[in-house]
């Protein structure tokens, strides 16, 4: 229904609608146009388009439209929350990848050299201790050889710490193991000296 037809219909039935006055109350038209403009703005903002329908269905249409708009706004809000959460997780993962300490591909050769050097030192100490163990009686020899093997094969823990701290850890572990092997050799040598005396 066009605006003019609607206005003529309202004027024609004004007496029934507003009472006995044939003319609309003062300012009615301005208030009506203002409300109509506000209603149109709200429907455009919400993305809802009003449909042409009889006046009796206007209230039910308004409730239905509001429910549909609220549902749409709820879905939009849920999608926004999901996008924000996804972006936050992606940012956290990117930061973890970029700033993780000691990436395996970038470990410098200094770390490898330290492991190799101390590994060779430990192997020499273990061989020297084995040579002395072979001079012992068979009862003690097997237990001692198993202990030497355990000391030699014990793995170095792989930790996510800065390289300089990791090198200090490796040096301390190997030094401790070599000290244990030296102590074992000293005990064996003392026992040989006691047997000779």
mmCIF file with all atom_site columns, C-alpha atoms in Angstrom:
data_model
loop_
_atom_site.group_PDB
_atom_site.id
_atom_site.type_symbol
_atom_site.label_atom_id
_atom_site.label_alt_id
_atom_site.label_comp_id
_atom_site.label_asym_id
_atom_site.label_entity_id
_atom_site.label_seq_id
_atom_site.pdbx_PDB_ins_code
_atom_site.Cartn_x
_atom_site.Cartn_y
_atom_site.Cartn_z
_atom_site.occupancy
_atom_site.B_iso_or_equiv
_atom_site.pdbx_formal_charge
_atom_site.auth_seq_id
_atom_site.auth_comp_id
_atom_site.auth_asym_id
_atom_site.auth_atom_id
_atom_site.pdbx_PDB_model_num
ATOM 1   C CA . UNK A 1 1   ? 0.000   0.000   0.000  1.00 0.00 ? 1   UNK A CA 1
ATOM 2   C CA . UNK A 1 2   ? 1.485   3.335   -0.942 1.00 0.00 ? 2   UNK A CA 1
ATOM 3   C CA . UNK A 1 3   ? 1.879   6.191   1.501  1.00 0.00 ? 3   UNK A CA 1
ATOM 4   C CA . UNK A 1 4   ? -0.910  8.264   -0.083 1.00 0.00 ? 4   UNK A CA 1
ATOM 5   C CA . UNK A 1 5   ? -3.407  5.391   -0.097 1.00 0.00 ? 5   UNK A CA 1
ATOM 6   C CA . UNK A 1 6   ? -2.627  4.645   3.523  1.00 0.00 ? 6   UNK A CA 1
ATOM 7   C CA . UNK A 1 7   ? -3.112  8.301   4.469  1.00 0.00 ? 7   UNK A CA 1
ATOM 8   C CA . UNK A 1 8   ? -6.454  8.464   2.641  1.00 0.00 ? 8   UNK A CA 1
ATOM 9   C CA . UNK A 1 9   ? -7.610  5.287   4.355  1.00 0.00 ? 9   UNK A CA 1
ATOM 10  C CA . UNK A 1 10  ? -6.643  6.643   7.775  1.00 0.00 ? 10  UNK A CA 1
ATOM 11  C CA . UNK A 1 11  ? -8.439  9.964   7.061  1.00 0.00 ? 11  UNK A CA 1
ATOM 12  C CA . UNK A 1 12  ? -11.504 8.118   5.827  1.00 0.00 ? 12  UNK A CA 1
ATOM 13  C CA . UNK A 1 13  ? -11.697 6.027   9.002  1.00 0.00 ? 13  UNK A CA 1
ATOM 14  C CA . UNK A 1 14  ? -10.371 8.711   11.371 1.00 0.00 ? 14  UNK A CA 1
ATOM 15  C CA . UNK A 1 15  ? -13.697 9.015   13.143 1.00 0.00 ? 15  UNK A CA 1
ATOM 16  C CA . UNK A 1 16  ? -13.685 5.289   13.900 1.00 0.00 ? 16  UNK A CA 1
ATOM 17  C CA . UNK A 1 17  ? -10.047 5.231   14.919 1.00 0.00 ? 17  UNK A CA 1
ATOM 18  C CA . UNK A 1 18  ? -9.684  8.466   16.881 1.00 0.00 ? 18  UNK A CA 1
ATOM 19  C CA . UNK A 1 19  ? -13.199 9.111   17.951 1.00 0.00 ? 19  UNK A CA 1
ATOM 20  C CA . UNK A 1 20  ? -15.592 11.711  16.629 1.00 0.00 ? 20  UNK A CA 1
ATOM 21  C CA . UNK A 1 21  ? -13.115 14.189  15.287 1.00 0.00 ? 21  UNK A CA 1
ATOM 22  C CA . UNK A 1 22  ? -12.828 13.875  11.552 1.00 0.00 ? 22  UNK A CA 1
ATOM 23  C CA . UNK A 1 23  ? -9.414  15.448  11.599 1.00 0.00 ? 23  UNK A CA 1
ATOM 24  C CA . UNK A 1 24  ? -6.274  13.796  13.031 1.00 0.00 ? 24  UNK A CA 1
ATOM 25  C CA . UNK A 1 25  ? -4.917  15.208  16.305 1.00 0.00 ? 25  UNK A CA 1
ATOM 26  C CA . UNK A 1 26  ? -2.324  17.971  16.053 1.00 0.00 ? 26  UNK A CA 1
ATOM 27  C CA . UNK A 1 27  ? 1.219   16.682  15.357 1.00 0.00 ? 27  UNK A CA 1
ATOM 28  C CA . UNK A 1 28  ? 0.006   13.151  14.655 1.00 0.00 ? 28  UNK A CA 1
ATOM 29  C CA . UNK A 1 29  ? 1.395   13.076  11.156 1.00 0.00 ? 29  UNK A CA 1
ATOM 30  C CA . UNK A 1 30  ? 4.890   14.262  12.277 1.00 0.00 ? 30  UNK A CA 1
ATOM 31  C CA . UNK A 1 31  ? 5.042   11.729  15.113 1.00 0.00 ? 31  UNK A CA 1
ATOM 32  C CA . UNK A 1 32  ? 3.890   8.978   12.761 1.00 0.00 ? 32  UNK A CA 1
ATOM 33  C CA . UNK A 1 33  ? 6.522   9.848   10.138 1.00 0.00 ? 33  UNK A CA 1
ATOM 34  C CA . UNK A 1 34  ? 9.211   10.026  12.829 1.00 0.00 ? 34  UNK A CA 1
ATOM 35  C CA . UNK A 1 35  ? 8.286   6.581   14.179 1.00 0.00 ? 35  UNK A CA 1
ATOM 36  C CA . UNK A 1 36  ? 8.074   5.193   10.658 1.00 0.00 ? 36  UNK A CA 1
ATOM 37  C CA . UNK A 1 37  ? 11.559  6.562   9.919  1.00 0.00 ? 37  UNK A CA 1
ATOM 38  C CA . UNK A 1 38  ? 12.994  5.149   13.172 1.00 0.00 ? 38  UNK A CA 1
ATOM 39  C CA . UNK A 1 39  ? 11.383  1.782   12.479 1.00 0.00 ? 39  UNK A CA 1
ATOM 40  C CA . UNK A 1 40  ? 12.851  1.709   8.968  1.00 0.00 ? 40  UNK A CA 1
ATOM 41  C CA . UNK A 1 41  ? 16.312  2.527   10.306 1.00 0.00 ? 41  UNK A CA 1
ATOM 42  C CA . UNK A 1 42  ? 16.113  -0.260  12.894 1.00 0.00 ? 42  UNK A CA 1
ATOM 43  C CA . UNK A 1 43  ? 15.044  -2.826  10.341 1.00 0.00 ? 43  UNK A CA 1
ATOM 44  C CA . UNK A 1 44  ? 17.849  -1.789  7.988  1.00 0.00 ? 44  UNK A CA 1
ATOM 45  C CA . UNK A 1 45  ? 20.437  -1.933  10.815 1.00 0.00 ? 45  UNK A CA 1
ATOM 46  C CA . UNK A 1 46  ? 19.265  -5.383  11.823 1.00 0.00 ? 46  UNK A CA 1
ATOM 47  C CA . UNK A 1 47  ? 19.283  -6.566  8.229  1.00 0.00 ? 47  UNK A CA 1
ATOM 48  C CA . UNK A 1 48  ? 15.556  -7.266  8.303  1.00 0.00 ? 48  UNK A CA 1
ATOM 49  C CA . UNK A 1 49  ? 13.168  -5.967  5.651  1.00 0.00 ? 49  UNK A CA 1
ATOM 50  C CA . UNK A 1 50  ? 9.562   -5.301  6.629  1.00 0.00 ? 50  UNK A CA 1
ATOM 51  C CA . UNK A 1 51  ? 6.929   -7.037  4.581  1.00 0.00 ? 51  UNK A CA 1
ATOM 52  C CA . UNK A 1 52  ? 3.630   -5.537  3.438  1.00 0.00 ? 52  UNK A CA 1
ATOM 53  C CA . UNK A 1 53  ? 0.858   -6.999  5.538  1.00 0.00 ? 53  UNK A CA 1
ATOM 54  C CA . UNK A 1 54  ? -2.428  -6.103  7.118  1.00 0.00 ? 54  UNK A CA 1
ATOM 55  C CA . UNK A 1 55  ? -2.345  -4.024  10.297 1.00 0.00 ? 55  UNK A CA 1
ATOM 56  C CA . UNK A 1 56  ? -3.734  -6.884  12.424 1.00 0.00 ? 56  UNK A CA 1
ATOM 57  C CA . UNK A 1 57  ? -0.668  -9.010  11.689 1.00 0.00 ? 57  UNK A CA 1
ATOM 58  C CA . UNK A 1 58  ? 1.762   -6.161  12.418 1.00 0.00 ? 58  UNK A CA 1
ATOM 59  C CA . UNK A 1 59  ? 2.307   -7.099  16.058 1.00 0.00 ? 59  UNK A CA 1
ATOM 60  C CA . UNK A 1 60  ? 2.916   -10.783 15.344 1.00 0.00 ? 60  UNK A CA 1
ATOM 61  C CA . UNK A 1 61  ? 5.164   -9.812  12.444 1.00 0.00 ? 61  UNK A CA 1
ATOM 62  C CA . UNK A 1 62  ? 7.104   -7.468  14.756 1.00 0.00 ? 62  UNK A CA 1
ATOM 63  C CA . UNK A 1 63  ? 7.627   -10.252 17.321 1.00 0.00 ? 63  UNK A CA 1
ATOM 64  C CA . UNK A 1 64  ? 8.673   -12.714 14.617 1.00 0.00 ? 64  UNK A CA 1
ATOM 65  C CA . UNK A 1 65  ? 11.019  -10.190 13.042 1.00 0.00 ? 65  UNK A CA 1
ATOM 66  C CA . UNK A 1 66  ? 12.583  -9.303  16.401 1.00 0.00 ? 66  UNK A CA 1
ATOM 67  C CA . UNK A 1 67  ? 13.104  -13.003 17.212 1.00 0.00 ? 67  UNK A CA 1
ATOM 68  C CA . UNK A 1 68  ? 14.717  -13.582 13.812 1.00 0.00 ? 68  UNK A CA 1
ATOM 69  C CA . UNK A 1 69  ? 16.954  -10.537 14.197 1.00 0.00 ? 69  UNK A CA 1
ATOM 70  C CA . UNK A 1 70  ? 17.965  -11.577 17.729 1.00 0.00 ? 70  UNK A CA 1
ATOM 71  C CA . UNK A 1 71  ? 18.797  -15.074 16.469 1.00 0.00 ? 71  UNK A CA 1
ATOM 72  C CA . UNK A 1 72  ? 20.892  -13.572 13.660 1.00 0.00 ? 72  UNK A CA 1
ATOM 73  C CA . UNK A 1 73  ? 22.663  -11.257 16.099 1.00 0.00 ? 73  UNK A CA 1
ATOM 74  C CA . UNK A 1 74  ? 23.307  -14.239 18.381 1.00 0.00 ? 74  UNK A CA 1
ATOM 75  C CA . UNK A 1 75  ? 24.831  -16.219 15.512 1.00 0.00 ? 75  UNK A CA 1
ATOM 76  C CA . UNK A 1 76  ? 26.954  -13.239 14.510 1.00 0.00 ? 76  UNK A CA 1
ATOM 77  C CA . UNK A 1 77  ? 28.148  -12.825 18.100 1.00 0.00 ? 77  UNK A CA 1
ATOM 78  C CA . UNK A 1 78  ? 28.967  -16.542 18.337 1.00 0.00 ? 78  UNK A CA 1
ATOM 79  C CA . UNK A 1 79  ? 30.922  -16.386 15.080 1.00 0.00 ? 79  UNK A CA 1
ATOM 80  C CA . UNK A 1 80  ? 32.818  -13.314 16.297 1.00 0.00 ? 80  UNK A CA 1
ATOM 81  C CA . UNK A 1 81  ? 33.703  -15.062 19.571 1.00 0.00 ? 81  UNK A CA 1
ATOM 82  C CA . UNK A 1 82  ? 34.847  -18.138 17.661 1.00 0.00 ? 82  UNK A CA 1
ATOM 83  C CA . UNK A 1 83  ? 36.988  -16.022 15.315 1.00 0.00 ? 83  UNK A CA 1
ATOM 84  C CA . UNK A 1 84  ? 38.557  -14.150 18.231 1.00 0.00 ? 84  UNK A CA 1
ATOM 85  C CA . UNK A 1 85  ? 39.311  -17.397 20.073 1.00 0.00 ? 85  UNK A CA 1
ATOM 86  C CA . UNK A 1 86  ? 40.778  -18.942 16.917 1.00 0.00 ? 86  UNK A CA 1
ATOM 87  C CA . UNK A 1 87  ? 42.943  -15.890 16.304 1.00 0.00 ? 87  UNK A CA 1
ATOM 88  C CA . UNK A 1 88  ? 44.160  -15.963 19.922 1.00 0.00 ? 88  UNK A CA 1
ATOM 89  C CA . UNK A 1 89  ? 45.090  -19.665 19.693 1.00 0.00 ? 89  UNK A CA 1
ATOM 90  C CA . UNK A 1 90  ? 46.854  -19.096 16.361 1.00 0.00 ? 90  UNK A CA 1
ATOM 91  C CA . UNK A 1 91  ? 48.807  -16.173 17.835 1.00 0.00 ? 91  UNK A CA 1
ATOM 92  C CA . UNK A 1 92  ? 49.817  -18.252 20.856 1.00 0.00 ? 92  UNK A CA 1
ATOM 93  C CA . UNK A 1 93  ? 50.992  -21.128 18.643 1.00 0.00 ? 93  UNK A CA 1
ATOM 94  C CA . UNK A 1 94  ? 52.925  -18.758 16.400 1.00 0.00 ? 94  UNK A CA 1
ATOM 95  C CA . UNK A 1 95  ? 54.606  -17.197 19.432 1.00 0.00 ? 95  UNK A CA 1
ATOM 96  C CA . UNK A 1 96  ? 55.466  -20.628 20.833 1.00 0.00 ? 96  UNK A CA 1
ATOM 97  C CA . UNK A 1 97  ? 57.016  -21.693 17.536 1.00 0.00 ? 97  UNK A CA 1
ATOM 98  C CA . UNK A 1 98  ? 58.940  -18.451 17.037 1.00 0.00 ? 98  UNK A CA 1
ATOM 99  C CA . UNK A 1 99  ? 60.253  -18.113 20.569 1.00 0.00 ? 99  UNK A CA 1
ATOM 100 C CA . UNK A 1 100 ? 60.847  -21.708 21.615 1.00 0.00 ? 100 UNK A CA 1
ATOM 101 C CA . UNK A 1 101 ? 64.310  -22.263 23.059 1.00 0.00 ? 101 UNK A CA 1
ATOM 102 C CA . UNK A 1 102 ? 66.838  -24.518 21.337 1.00 0.00 ? 102 UNK A CA 1
ATOM 103 C CA . UNK A 1 103 ? 65.049  -25.487 18.144 1.00 0.00 ? 103 UNK A CA 1
ATOM 104 C CA . UNK A 1 104 ? 66.560  -28.853 17.102 1.00 0.00 ? 104 UNK A CA 1
ATOM 105 C CA . UNK A 1 105 ? 67.541  -27.703 13.618 1.00 0.00 ? 105 UNK A CA 1
ATOM 106 C CA . UNK A 1 106 ? 69.450  -24.697 14.940 1.00 0.00 ? 106 UNK A CA 1
ATOM 107 C CA . UNK A 1 107 ? 71.601  -26.308 17.660 1.00 0.00 ? 107 UNK A CA 1
ATOM 108 C CA . UNK A 1 108 ? 75.131  -25.142 17.065 1.00 0.00 ? 108 UNK A CA 1
ATOM 109 C CA . UNK A 1 109 ? 78.092  -27.396 16.534 1.00 0.00 ? 109 UNK A CA 1
ATOM 110 C CA . UNK A 1 110 ? 79.555  -26.375 19.928 1.00 0.00 ? 110 UNK A CA 1
ATOM 111 C CA . UNK A 1 111 ? 77.001  -28.550 21.671 1.00 0.00 ? 111 UNK A CA 1
ATOM 112 C CA . UNK A 1 112 ? 77.813  -31.502 19.423 1.00 0.00 ? 112 UNK A CA 1
ATOM 113 C CA . UNK A 1 113 ? 81.553  -31.006 19.963 1.00 0.00 ? 113 UNK A CA 1
ATOM 114 C CA . UNK A 1 114 ? 81.135  -30.944 23.750 1.00 0.00 ? 114 UNK A CA 1
ATOM 115 C CA . UNK A 1 115 ? 79.135  -34.179 23.674 1.00 0.00 ? 115 UNK A CA 1
ATOM 116 C CA . UNK A 1 116 ? 81.691  -35.870 21.438 1.00 0.00 ? 116 UNK A CA 1
ATOM 117 C CA . UNK A 1 117 ? 84.691  -34.739 23.506 1.00 0.00 ? 117 UNK A CA 1
ATOM 118 C CA . UNK A 1 118 ? 83.252  -35.800 26.840 1.00 0.00 ? 118 UNK A CA 1
ATOM 119 C CA . UNK A 1 119 ? 81.877  -38.997 25.336 1.00 0.00 ? 119 UNK A CA 1
ATOM 120 C CA . UNK A 1 120 ? 85.428  -39.956 24.255 1.00 0.00 ? 120 UNK A CA 1
ATOM 121 C CA . UNK A 1 121 ? 86.822  -39.000 27.673 1.00 0.00 ? 121 UNK A CA 1
ATOM 122 C CA . UNK A 1 122 ? 84.226  -41.173 29.417 1.00 0.00 ? 122 UNK A CA 1
ATOM 123 C CA . UNK A 1 123 ? 84.966  -44.066 27.066 1.00 0.00 ? 123 UNK A CA 1
ATOM 124 C CA . UNK A 1 124 ? 88.719  -43.848 27.873 1.00 0.00 ? 124 UNK A CA 1
ATOM 125 C CA . UNK A 1 125 ? 88.001  -43.820 31.611 1.00 0.00 ? 125 UNK A CA 1
ATOM 126 C CA . UNK A 1 126 ? 85.635  -46.792 31.242 1.00 0.00 ? 126 UNK A CA 1
ATOM 127 C CA . UNK A 1 127 ? 88.254  -48.785 29.257 1.00 0.00 ? 127 UNK A CA 1
ATOM 128 C CA . UNK A 1 128 ? 90.946  -48.113 31.863 1.00 0.00 ? 128 UNK A CA 1
ATOM 129 C CA . UNK A 1 129 ? 88.571  -49.231 34.639 1.00 0.00 ? 129 UNK A CA 1
ATOM 130 C CA . UNK A 1 130 ? 87.639  -52.387 32.679 1.00 0.00 ? 130 UNK A CA 1
ATOM 131 C CA . UNK A 1 131 ? 91.307  -53.299 32.282 1.00 0.00 ? 131 UNK A CA 1
ATOM 132 C CA . UNK A 1 132 ? 91.741  -53.211 36.048 1.00 0.00 ? 132 UNK A CA 1
ATOM 133 C CA . UNK A 1 133 ? 88.491  -55.143 36.572 1.00 0.00 ? 133 UNK A CA 1
ATOM 134 C CA . UNK A 1 134 ? 89.818  -58.054 34.502 1.00 0.00 ? 134 UNK A CA 1
ATOM 135 C CA . UNK A 1 135 ? 92.522  -58.603 37.152 1.00 0.00 ? 135 UNK A CA 1
ATOM 136 C CA . UNK A 1 136 ? 89.898  -59.182 39.855 1.00 0.00 ? 136 UNK A CA 1
ATOM 137 C CA . UNK A 1 137 ? 88.314  -62.484 40.829 1.00 0.00 ? 137 UNK A CA 1
ATOM 138 C CA . UNK A 1 138 ? 85.317  -63.624 38.741 1.00 0.00 ? 138 UNK A CA 1
ATOM 139 C CA . UNK A 1 139 ? 82.746  -63.026 41.501 1.00 0.00 ? 139 UNK A CA 1
ATOM 140 C CA . UNK A 1 140 ? 83.426  -59.282 41.708 1.00 0.00 ? 140 UNK A CA 1
ATOM 141 C CA . UNK A 1 141 ? 84.456  -58.846 38.092 1.00 0.00 ? 141 UNK A CA 1
ATOM 142 C CA . UNK A 1 142 ? 80.963  -59.468 36.605 1.00 0.00 ? 142 UNK A CA 1
ATOM 143 C CA . UNK A 1 143 ? 79.259  -57.013 38.964 1.00 0.00 ? 143 UNK A CA 1
ATOM 144 C CA . UNK A 1 144 ? 81.936  -54.394 38.367 1.00 0.00 ? 144 UNK A CA 1
ATOM 145 C CA . UNK A 1 145 ? 81.771  -54.754 34.567 1.00 0.00 ? 145 UNK A CA 1
ATOM 146 C CA . UNK A 1 146 ? 77.968  -54.434 34.652 1.00 0.00 ? 146 UNK A CA 1
ATOM 147 C CA . UNK A 1 147 ? 78.298  -51.257 36.748 1.00 0.00 ? 147 UNK A CA 1
ATOM 148 C CA . UNK A 1 148 ? 80.867  -49.775 34.341 1.00 0.00 ? 148 UNK A CA 1
ATOM 149 C CA . UNK A 1 149 ? 78.565  -50.558 31.415 1.00 0.00 ? 149 UNK A CA 1
ATOM 150 C CA . UNK A 1 150 ? 75.634  -48.863 33.165 1.00 0.00 ? 150 UNK A CA 1
ATOM 151 C CA . UNK A 1 151 ? 77.672  -45.739 33.878 1.00 0.00 ? 151 UNK A CA 1
ATOM 152 C CA . UNK A 1 152 ? 78.878  -45.587 30.275 1.00 0.00 ? 152 UNK A CA 1
ATOM 153 C CA . UNK A 1 153 ? 75.466  -46.164 28.660 1.00 0.00 ? 153 UNK A CA 1
ATOM 154 C CA . UNK A 1 154 ? 73.411  -43.847 30.868 1.00 0.00 ? 154 UNK A CA 1
ATOM 155 C CA . UNK A 1 155 ? 71.818  -41.295 28.512 1.00 0.00 ? 155 UNK A CA 1
ATOM 156 C CA . UNK A 1 156 ? 72.249  -37.556 28.828 1.00 0.00 ? 156 UNK A CA 1
ATOM 157 C CA . UNK A 1 157 ? 68.828  -35.965 29.428 1.00 0.00 ? 157 UNK A CA 1
ATOM 158 C CA . UNK A 1 158 ? 67.493  -33.917 26.521 1.00 0.00 ? 158 UNK A CA 1
ATOM 159 C CA . UNK A 1 159 ? 66.166  -30.674 27.966 1.00 0.00 ? 159 UNK A CA 1
ATOM 160 C CA . UNK A 1 160 ? 64.787  -27.447 26.534 1.00 0.00 ? 160 UNK A CA 1
ATOM 161 C CA . UNK A 1 161 ? 67.199  -24.974 28.116 1.00 0.00 ? 161 UNK A CA 1
ATOM 162 C CA . UNK A 1 162 ? 69.588  -22.458 26.556 1.00 0.00 ? 162 UNK A CA 1
ATOM 163 C CA . UNK A 1 163 ? 72.690  -23.963 24.921 1.00 0.00 ? 163 UNK A CA 1
ATOM 164 C CA . UNK A 1 164 ? 75.185  -22.544 27.404 1.00 0.00 ? 164 UNK A CA 1
ATOM 165 C CA . UNK A 1 165 ? 73.258  -23.999 30.348 1.00 0.00 ? 165 UNK A CA 1
ATOM 166 C CA . UNK A 1 166 ? 72.878  -27.323 28.525 1.00 0.00 ? 166 UNK A CA 1
ATOM 167 C CA . UNK A 1 167 ? 76.638  -27.470 27.881 1.00 0.00 ? 167 UNK A CA 1
ATOM 168 C CA . UNK A 1 168 ? 77.284  -26.897 31.592 1.00 0.00 ? 168 UNK A CA 1
ATOM 169 C CA . UNK A 1 169 ? 74.820  -29.712 32.392 1.00 0.00 ? 169 UNK A CA 1
ATOM 170 C CA . UNK A 1 170 ? 76.568  -32.091 29.957 1.00 0.00 ? 170 UNK A CA 1
ATOM 171 C CA . UNK A 1 171 ? 80.025  -31.241 31.346 1.00 0.00 ? 171 UNK A CA 1
ATOM 172 C CA . UNK A 1 172 ? 78.850  -31.793 34.927 1.00 0.00 ? 172 UNK A CA 1
ATOM 173 C CA . UNK A 1 173 ? 77.217  -35.131 34.099 1.00 0.00 ? 173 UNK A CA 1
ATOM 174 C CA . UNK A 1 174 ? 80.259  -36.477 32.259 1.00 0.00 ? 174 UNK A CA 1
ATOM 175 C CA . UNK A 1 175 ? 82.661  -35.178 34.925 1.00 0.00 ? 175 UNK A CA 1
ATOM 176 C CA . UNK A 1 176 ? 80.576  -36.878 37.610 1.00 0.00 ? 176 UNK A CA 1
ATOM 177 C CA . UNK A 1 177 ? 80.620  -40.194 35.718 1.00 0.00 ? 177 UNK A CA 1
ATOM 178 C CA . UNK A 1 178 ? 84.362  -39.975 35.080 1.00 0.00 ? 178 UNK A CA 1
ATOM 179 C CA . UNK A 1 179 ? 84.952  -39.192 38.764 1.00 0.00 ? 179 UNK A CA 1
ATOM 180 C CA . UNK A 1 180 ? 82.954  -42.299 39.692 1.00 0.00 ? 180 UNK A CA 1
ATOM 181 C CA . UNK A 1 181 ? 85.093  -44.422 37.353 1.00 0.00 ? 181 UNK A CA 1
ATOM 182 C CA . UNK A 1 182 ? 88.313  -42.910 38.803 1.00 0.00 ? 182 UNK A CA 1
ATOM 183 C CA . UNK A 1 183 ? 87.079  -43.730 42.324 1.00 0.00 ? 183 UNK A CA 1
ATOM 184 C CA . UNK A 1 184 ? 86.389  -47.325 41.275 1.00 0.00 ? 184 UNK A CA 1
ATOM 185 C CA . UNK A 1 185 ? 89.911  -47.593 39.826 1.00 0.00 ? 185 UNK A CA 1
ATOM 186 C CA . UNK A 1 186 ? 91.397  -46.175 43.023 1.00 0.00 ? 186 UNK A CA 1
ATOM 187 C CA . UNK A 1 187 ? 89.525  -48.768 45.115 1.00 0.00 ? 187 UNK A CA 1
ATOM 188 C CA . UNK A 1 188 ? 90.694  -51.607 42.834 1.00 0.00 ? 188 UNK A CA 1
ATOM 189 C CA . UNK A 1 189 ? 94.297  -50.385 42.959 1.00 0.00 ? 189 UNK A CA 1
ATOM 190 C CA . UNK A 1 190 ? 94.189  -50.117 46.757 1.00 0.00 ? 190 UNK A CA 1
ATOM 191 C CA . UNK A 1 191 ? 92.819  -53.646 47.020 1.00 0.00 ? 191 UNK A CA 1
ATOM 192 C CA . UNK A 1 192 ? 95.697  -54.915 44.804 1.00 0.00 ? 192 UNK A CA 1
ATOM 193 C CA . UNK A 1 193 ? 98.247  -53.096 46.976 1.00 0.00 ? 193 UNK A CA 1
ATOM 194 C CA . UNK A 1 194 ? 96.736  -54.646 50.116 1.00 0.00 ? 194 UNK A CA 1
ATOM 195 C CA . UNK A 1 195 ? 96.950  -58.118 48.570 1.00 0.00 ? 195 UNK A CA 1
ATOM 196 C CA . UNK A 1 196 ? 100.611 -57.623 47.693 1.00 0.00 ? 196 UNK A CA 1
ATOM 197 C CA . UNK A 1 197 ? 101.517 -56.402 51.167 1.00 0.00 ? 197 UNK A CA 1
#
